Amino acid sequence: MANNDEFCKGYFELKPQEASYFDFIRIFYSGELDKRNFFDVSAGVETIRGFRRRWLIFISVVTQRILFWFRKPIDSLGFVVEMLQNYPSFNGGFLQLLLNILQGKAVRPEKSSEKFRSLIGNLDVRVDLDKTIKIGDIRYSPHVSIMAAKLSYENEALNRTVVQHNWQMHFLGLHNFWNAYEEQYSTQATMFQDLSEDPNLVVVAFRGTGPFYANAWITDIDLSWYDLEGMGKIHAGFMKALGLQKPIGWPKDIINQEGQEQNNNTKQFAYYKIREDLKKILSKNEKAKFIVTGHSLGGALAILFASVLILHEEEWLLDKLEGVYTFGQPRVGDEQFGNFMMEKLKKFDVKYFRYVYCNDMVPRLPYDDKTLFFKHFGSCLYYNSLYKGKVLEEEPNKNYFSLLWVFPKVLNAAFELIRSFILPWIKGSDYKQSWSEIMFRMVGLVIPGLSAHGPVDYVNLTRLGSVLHLPQSQGLKHA
C-alpha cells in the first residue's frame, strides 16, 4: 500500500480478508509474499525468513480470517448471552422472572436502559467506589481508573447514573468514535470530572475488548505495524482505533475537503475529539489535571493517546497529564518506541502505571521474542493471585505460551475458582462474585489466563493489593 509512505518510513501490514486458501500455504515457503494481496510491506523491510516467524504470521492471518468469517454469529451469541444475563434484573430476580414467563409478562431488557449491563459489567457488578479509599490516598487514582475503565464498557445511561449518583462527579459524556480504516464506529471512551477537590481531576477511560466483539479481537491479534520517524514501530490496529488518518497518519489537526478543521457535525476520531475536549475543560481551571486509563485494548489506546500528544508536542496538555493507568494492556510497539516514550514521559514528569494481574494472557501478547519485536516499556506493577504486588521489568512468563507454565497456570485457575467462594467470607459481601464471573472462572480451567483478564481481579488489587511505587530510576514522581 504505497500511500502508507506518506506518514511512515516503513510498514508491515496483513490483510487476511484478501488471502486465498493457497495463500495460507504460501506463507510457509514463498519468497515473494510481498506480491500477494494479503501481505503488504514497504521497501527495505526485512524479508520474512524462518519457520517460527512464518508460523506466527500464519496463526495471526488464519485466526483473523476465522474471526472475520464468524463475526456475525459471534456477535449474535454475545447478544443472546447479554440478554440472558439481564433478564433477571429487569424482572425482579430469577424467581420473579420464572413467574413472569409463566404469566407471559416477562420484561425484555432494553440495551439503552441504565439497568442494562454489558458482559463485562455482569462479570463484576460493583459500581460504587471503595469508601475507605479517600482523595489523597495513593490508591485513589488507580482505583478510580480501573472503575472508570470498567464503566467504559457500559451504555451512556448507566455511565451517567453511576458517575453522577454513585460517584457524585460531573459526567462529561460517552463517545463512540469513527475508525477510518474499518469504516465503522469501533472505539468508545467515557469522560467525567471529579469536582470535589481543587485542583480537580478529569478522567478519560477507553473501552477495552468486548468478549464477543470479533473486530476488537482481530485488532488485538493483528501483527501489522507502522514505523513512525523518530518514534519506532507501533501496532497498526491500535493506531487505527485511536484515529489514525487515512492516508496521512497523524496530522496536527484534521482538515476536511473544504479546508476547514473537523467540527462536531463530522465523524469524530478518538484522539482529536478527546484532545479538543480536554483543552476546553482544563482551560477553565489552570490547576486541574487529567488521567487516561483503560483495560485491555483500552489500556493500549490510553498509552498511545499520550504518545500522540508527545508527537504533536502538546506541552500544555502533557503538563496537566497526571498519569496513565493501564490494566491488562497488550504490547503496543518496539524497543525504540519504548525508549522514546520513557524519555518523553520523564521529560514531562508523567507517571505510567502498567498493572498486570497474575496469569492474564493479554499483557503477554503480541509475542516478544527474537521473531517479533513487540515489547513493553516502563515498570510492570505485577500482582499474584493473593494480590501481593511487586515492581518488575516484565511480568513472569512474558509470552504466555510455555509448556513449563501449563500446569502451574491450571492449578492457579483452580485456586481462583475456589477463592471466588472464600473471599466474601473473609472480606465481606462486596467481594461476592456473580454467577457469570464464576462460570468465567470455570472457562479459565480450560484456557488459563483468560479469566484472569476480567475486571474483577484488577478492581480487587487496587482495593486489597499491596501499594507499589514506581522506581526512582524511571524518573517519575510517586503518586
XYZ file of C-alpha atoms in Angstrom:
479
model
C 0.000 0.000 0.000
C 2.193 2.784 -1.318
C 0.296 5.636 0.318
C 1.496 4.484 3.753
C 4.841 6.035 2.808
C 3.213 9.454 3.244
C 3.287 9.222 7.053
C 5.715 6.437 7.988
C 9.169 5.338 6.920
C 8.199 1.665 6.816
C 5.258 -0.626 7.337
C 4.225 -4.254 7.607
C 0.552 -4.910 7.003
C -1.516 -8.092 6.964
C -4.903 -8.106 5.196
C -6.353 -11.567 5.908
C -9.670 -10.861 4.157
C -7.791 -10.802 0.867
C -5.919 -14.078 1.416
C -6.874 -17.152 -0.606
C -6.694 -20.696 0.758
C -3.479 -21.214 -1.189
C -2.011 -18.073 0.397
C -2.230 -19.741 3.800
C 0.096 -22.451 2.490
C 2.358 -19.990 0.651
C 3.183 -18.313 3.957
C 5.461 -21.252 4.792
C 7.545 -21.353 1.634
C 7.070 -18.367 -0.660
C 9.921 -15.885 -1.024
C 7.615 -13.366 -2.704
C 4.879 -12.830 -0.119
C 5.069 -9.094 -0.756
C 3.478 -9.754 -4.151
C 0.366 -11.293 -2.582
C -2.697 -9.131 -1.904
C -2.909 -10.081 1.768
C 0.694 -9.166 2.541
C 1.921 -5.597 2.151
C 5.342 -4.336 3.217
C 7.369 -1.267 2.381
C 10.668 -1.352 0.529
C 13.554 -2.222 2.800
C 11.571 -4.262 5.342
C 13.424 -7.468 6.185
C 12.321 -10.497 4.185
C 10.178 -12.951 6.132
C 12.542 -15.773 6.993
C 12.491 -18.724 9.319
C 9.763 -21.196 10.150
C 8.965 -19.625 13.548
C 8.221 -16.194 12.130
C 6.185 -17.629 9.261
C 4.279 -19.784 11.733
C 3.305 -16.758 13.860
C 2.189 -14.877 10.743
C 0.166 -17.919 9.697
C -1.538 -18.106 13.111
C -2.347 -14.379 13.033
C -3.734 -14.446 9.476
C -5.790 -17.616 9.937
C -7.206 -16.537 13.308
C -8.153 -13.111 11.949
C -9.791 -14.744 8.937
C -11.806 -17.119 11.138
C -12.946 -14.257 13.360
C -13.872 -12.262 10.266
C -15.922 -15.161 8.872
C -17.746 -15.752 12.144
C -18.013 -12.170 13.408
C -21.802 -12.059 12.900
C -22.514 -15.390 14.654
C -20.126 -14.361 17.440
C -21.916 -11.024 17.750
C -25.287 -12.806 17.808
C -24.064 -15.190 20.502
C -22.855 -12.242 22.538
C -26.240 -10.562 22.160
C -28.047 -13.692 23.389
C -25.713 -14.138 26.376
C -26.003 -10.460 27.295
C -29.802 -10.551 27.113
C -29.958 -13.711 29.247
C -27.721 -12.057 31.832
C -30.016 -9.020 32.005
C -33.430 -10.706 32.047
C -33.351 -11.393 35.823
C -32.517 -7.773 36.764
C -35.280 -6.426 34.514
C -37.814 -8.822 36.040
C -37.032 -8.601 39.741
C -34.769 -11.634 40.059
C -34.717 -15.259 38.916
C -37.863 -16.374 40.731
C -39.910 -13.386 39.562
C -38.577 -13.928 36.032
C -39.860 -17.526 36.052
C -43.231 -16.302 37.322
C -43.365 -13.585 34.649
C -42.527 -16.130 31.950
C -45.322 -18.426 33.131
C -47.733 -15.484 33.096
C -46.496 -14.203 29.750
C -45.357 -10.931 31.355
C -41.583 -11.200 31.051
C -39.980 -7.771 30.554
C -37.482 -7.638 27.687
C -34.199 -5.902 28.632
C -33.631 -2.557 26.937
C -29.978 -2.040 25.954
C -30.156 1.734 26.369
C -31.514 1.483 29.927
C -29.442 2.412 32.977
C -30.320 -1.044 34.334
C -28.684 -2.861 31.408
C -25.174 -4.211 31.968
C -22.655 -5.380 29.407
C -20.984 -8.778 29.522
C -18.050 -7.161 31.341
C -20.422 -5.394 33.715
C -22.062 -8.699 34.601
C -18.708 -10.245 35.441
C -18.187 -7.561 38.091
C -21.450 -5.894 39.150
C -19.812 -3.452 41.577
C -20.289 0.199 40.632
C -19.565 2.039 43.909
C -16.096 3.295 44.723
C -14.451 1.901 47.845
C -15.331 4.441 50.535
C -12.200 3.594 52.507
C -10.017 4.941 49.671
C -10.086 8.714 50.042
C -8.705 11.505 47.874
C -5.011 11.833 48.716
C -4.650 8.080 49.292
C -2.017 6.626 46.954
C -4.628 4.025 45.927
C -7.200 6.624 44.857
C -6.131 7.253 41.249
C -5.571 3.568 40.402
C -8.913 2.637 41.970
C -10.866 5.360 40.175
C -9.023 4.430 36.981
C -9.996 0.742 36.949
C -13.586 1.566 37.936
C -13.724 4.090 35.081
C -12.156 1.594 32.657
C -14.795 -0.951 33.677
C -17.579 1.606 33.308
C -16.469 2.447 29.758
C -17.940 -0.882 28.572
C -21.454 0.285 29.515
C -24.105 2.384 27.764
C -24.490 6.129 28.213
C -27.440 5.923 30.621
C -25.568 3.675 33.041
C -22.413 5.791 32.724
C -24.355 8.944 33.568
C -26.145 7.353 36.529
C -23.017 5.865 38.096
C -20.879 8.992 37.641
C -23.497 11.456 38.868
C -25.355 9.492 41.554
C -22.929 6.830 42.784
C -19.679 8.767 42.493
C -21.064 12.318 42.871
C -18.959 13.533 39.958
C -19.646 15.530 36.793
C -20.400 13.399 33.722
C -18.784 14.808 30.577
C -20.008 12.255 28.061
C -19.682 8.827 26.493
C -18.393 8.930 22.923
C -18.365 6.475 20.036
C -15.524 7.229 17.657
C -15.002 6.512 13.972
C -12.333 4.165 12.614
C -11.451 5.332 9.101
C -9.842 2.026 8.162
C -12.677 -0.228 9.359
C -15.214 2.401 8.263
C -17.310 1.975 11.383
C -17.668 3.262 14.938
C -15.353 0.936 16.833
C -13.850 2.942 19.702
C -15.624 4.088 22.844
C -14.466 6.308 25.704
C -16.122 7.850 28.736
C -15.137 11.146 30.376
C -16.013 12.625 33.755
C -14.661 15.171 36.223
C -14.145 14.959 39.968
C -15.025 18.416 41.287
C -14.833 17.535 44.988
C -11.305 18.878 45.361
C -9.349 21.774 43.886
C -7.366 21.171 41.742
C -9.984 18.870 40.258
C -9.370 15.789 38.144
C -10.657 14.811 34.695
C -10.719 11.100 33.844
C -10.629 9.709 30.284
C -11.300 5.955 30.068
C -11.080 3.950 26.846
C -13.206 0.831 26.373
C -11.341 -2.449 26.002
C -12.049 -5.609 24.030
C -15.586 -6.950 24.384
C -15.664 -10.763 24.868
C -17.867 -11.254 21.788
C -16.693 -8.316 19.664
C -14.772 -10.032 16.861
C -13.402 -6.841 15.291
C -11.668 -5.886 18.537
C -10.112 -9.349 18.851
C -8.935 -9.052 15.238
C -7.217 -5.803 16.217
C -5.599 -7.433 19.265
C -4.019 -10.335 17.353
C -3.016 -8.394 14.243
C 0.769 -8.205 13.772
C 0.699 -5.195 11.439
C 2.805 -2.155 12.292
C 3.822 1.284 11.046
C 7.293 2.714 11.654
C 6.957 6.410 12.563
C 10.001 8.641 12.151
C 11.704 9.209 15.481
C 9.205 7.064 17.418
C 9.618 3.483 16.221
C 7.305 0.676 15.152
C 3.767 0.868 16.575
C 0.869 -1.597 16.343
C -1.215 -0.546 13.331
C -4.584 -1.739 14.642
C -4.318 0.245 17.871
C -3.396 3.422 15.995
C -6.330 2.975 13.609
C -8.698 2.612 16.566
C -7.321 5.807 18.130
C -7.939 7.882 14.995
C -5.099 7.372 12.504
C -5.972 9.365 9.388
C -6.096 7.621 6.036
C -3.691 8.018 4.254
C -1.828 10.849 6.026
C -1.266 9.417 9.504
C -1.244 11.883 12.425
C -1.647 15.474 11.197
C -1.687 18.054 13.988
C -5.264 18.962 13.025
C -7.794 17.299 10.736
C -8.712 19.278 7.649
C -11.812 18.298 5.694
C -12.336 18.570 1.948
C -13.490 22.185 2.284
C -10.260 23.114 4.046
C -11.904 23.562 7.457
C -10.926 21.876 10.704
C -13.081 18.982 11.935
C -16.259 20.107 13.676
C -18.969 18.408 15.701
C -21.022 17.652 12.589
C -18.368 15.339 11.124
C -17.366 11.831 12.145
C -15.300 12.127 15.302
C -11.926 10.438 15.831
C -10.930 9.473 19.360
C -7.608 11.276 19.717
C -8.690 14.545 18.110
C -12.063 14.830 19.845
C -10.726 13.965 23.307
C -7.785 16.354 22.895
C -10.187 19.150 21.903
C -12.496 18.462 24.857
C -9.612 18.336 27.326
C -8.320 21.726 26.181
C -11.746 23.302 26.706
C -12.346 21.706 30.103
C -8.878 22.192 31.566
C -8.646 25.818 30.407
C -11.392 26.661 32.927
C -9.148 25.696 35.855
C -5.418 26.166 35.394
C -4.655 23.823 38.298
C -6.802 20.952 37.002
C -5.188 17.670 35.946
C -6.334 14.660 33.945
C -5.588 10.955 33.815
C -6.011 8.490 30.962
C -6.898 4.876 31.598
C -8.162 1.688 30.029
C -8.463 -2.060 30.436
C -7.197 -4.483 27.765
C -7.333 -2.791 24.340
C -8.383 0.353 26.222
C -5.034 0.347 28.006
C -3.193 0.274 24.680
C -5.257 3.238 23.476
C -4.541 5.111 26.725
C -0.752 4.986 26.387
C -0.960 5.633 22.630
C -3.060 8.736 23.335
C -0.180 10.051 25.432
C 2.306 9.147 22.684
C 0.430 11.165 20.041
C 0.257 14.147 22.411
C 4.035 13.863 22.590
C 4.309 13.522 18.803
C 2.331 16.761 18.404
C 4.327 18.481 21.150
C 1.193 19.303 23.142
C 3.250 20.539 26.085
C 0.374 22.383 27.784
C -1.727 19.193 27.933
C 1.225 16.972 28.845
C 1.981 19.254 31.778
C -1.562 18.564 33.020
C -1.394 14.803 32.441
C -1.198 13.402 35.969
C -0.718 9.826 34.822
C -1.583 6.930 32.526
C -3.075 3.869 34.241
C -3.478 0.664 32.249
C -4.817 -2.745 33.295
C -4.140 -5.915 31.336
C -2.663 -3.883 28.466
C -1.197 -5.650 25.402
C 2.143 -4.610 23.893
C 1.928 -1.648 21.528
C 5.344 -1.112 19.942
C 9.009 -1.999 19.621
C 12.044 -1.231 21.772
C 12.673 2.092 20.010
C 9.111 3.188 20.768
C 9.606 2.190 24.402
C 12.825 4.169 24.702
C 11.179 7.164 23.034
C 8.238 7.058 25.435
C 10.329 6.622 28.578
C 12.486 9.613 27.635
C 9.446 11.807 26.942
C 7.432 10.661 29.969
C 10.430 11.512 32.133
C 10.773 14.900 30.453
C 7.136 15.827 31.127
C 7.069 14.133 34.549
C 4.143 11.867 33.588
C 3.557 8.686 35.589
C 2.871 5.467 33.686
C 1.412 2.626 35.759
C 1.032 -0.678 33.900
C -0.861 -3.154 36.100
C -0.728 -6.873 35.352
C -2.670 -9.459 37.332
C -1.137 -12.925 37.660
C -1.566 -15.094 34.520
C -3.596 -12.594 32.487
C -2.845 -13.602 28.895
C -3.427 -10.242 27.154
C -0.366 -8.360 28.540
C 1.685 -11.239 27.138
C 0.507 -10.534 23.583
C 1.673 -9.906 20.871
C 4.821 -12.042 21.191
C 8.070 -10.559 22.498
C 10.997 -12.645 21.279
C 13.627 -12.747 18.544
C 10.888 -13.449 16.000
C 8.656 -10.446 16.679
C 9.647 -7.039 18.026
C 6.703 -6.128 20.293
C 7.911 -5.089 23.760
C 6.522 -3.492 26.891
C 8.275 -0.475 28.373
C 8.416 1.013 31.824
C 7.882 -0.897 35.042
C 5.301 -3.644 35.449
C 3.194 -3.494 38.612
C 2.619 -7.218 38.944
C 0.162 -8.859 41.378
C -0.188 -12.568 42.110
C -3.428 -14.386 42.959
C -3.084 -13.345 46.615
C -2.965 -9.705 45.466
C 0.624 -9.396 46.627
C 2.402 -6.983 44.326
C 5.940 -6.224 43.226
C 7.564 -3.993 40.649
C 9.178 -5.935 37.809
C 10.752 -5.114 34.485
C 8.440 -7.681 32.879
C 5.665 -9.995 34.057
C 6.643 -13.674 34.598
C 6.145 -15.997 31.603
C 6.141 -12.958 29.366
C 4.945 -14.810 26.251
C 2.214 -16.949 27.879
C 2.544 -19.966 25.555
C 5.073 -22.017 27.502
C 4.709 -25.746 28.230
C 6.533 -25.281 31.534
C 3.777 -22.961 32.739
C 0.731 -25.038 31.732
C 0.312 -26.991 34.968
C 1.034 -24.018 37.303
C -1.486 -21.876 35.377
C -4.229 -24.513 35.547
C -3.528 -25.027 39.245
C -3.730 -21.293 39.855
C -7.001 -21.064 37.875
C -8.446 -23.755 40.166
C -7.360 -21.722 43.205
C -9.021 -18.597 41.760
C -12.271 -20.527 41.338
C -12.156 -21.746 44.946
C -11.249 -18.241 46.106
C -14.481 -16.960 44.495
C -16.424 -18.698 47.279
C -13.986 -17.963 50.112
C -13.233 -14.250 49.598
C -16.733 -12.966 50.565
C -16.440 -14.766 53.929
C -13.107 -13.088 54.587
C -13.569 -9.598 53.107
C -17.332 -9.106 53.076
C -20.294 -9.216 50.698
C -18.758 -6.604 48.379
C -16.447 -9.372 47.163
C -19.201 -11.868 46.367
C -18.778 -12.797 42.724
C -21.585 -13.087 40.196
C -22.593 -16.383 38.626
C -21.316 -15.013 35.323
C -17.884 -14.498 36.875
C -17.868 -17.967 38.451
C -18.679 -19.531 35.087
C -15.908 -17.424 33.559
C -13.538 -18.828 36.207
C -14.514 -22.315 35.051
C -13.553 -21.391 31.489
C -10.201 -20.393 32.964
C -9.589 -24.029 33.886
C -9.527 -24.839 30.167
C -7.854 -21.619 28.966
C -5.856 -20.453 31.993
C -5.128 -16.774 31.802
C -8.353 -15.867 30.018
C -10.460 -15.494 33.157
C -7.544 -13.643 34.791
C -8.077 -10.891 32.224
C -11.510 -9.971 33.604
C -12.006 -6.761 35.607
C -12.758 -8.399 38.975
C -9.156 -9.067 39.959
C -7.952 -5.687 38.717
C -10.556 -3.949 40.882
C -9.593 -6.156 43.823
C -5.873 -5.481 43.536
C -6.492 -1.720 43.794
C -8.532 -2.369 46.954
C -6.752 -5.276 48.613
C -3.346 -5.281 46.962
C -0.093 -4.033 48.388
C 0.801 -0.457 47.485
C 3.585 -0.203 44.916
C 5.793 2.727 43.939
C 7.464 3.330 40.619
C 11.246 3.103 40.940
C 13.175 6.341 41.079
C 15.199 5.145 38.081
C 12.086 5.548 35.967
C 12.369 9.246 36.626
C 8.730 9.745 37.536
C 7.106 11.213 40.601
C 5.418 8.888 43.067
C 1.657 9.162 43.334
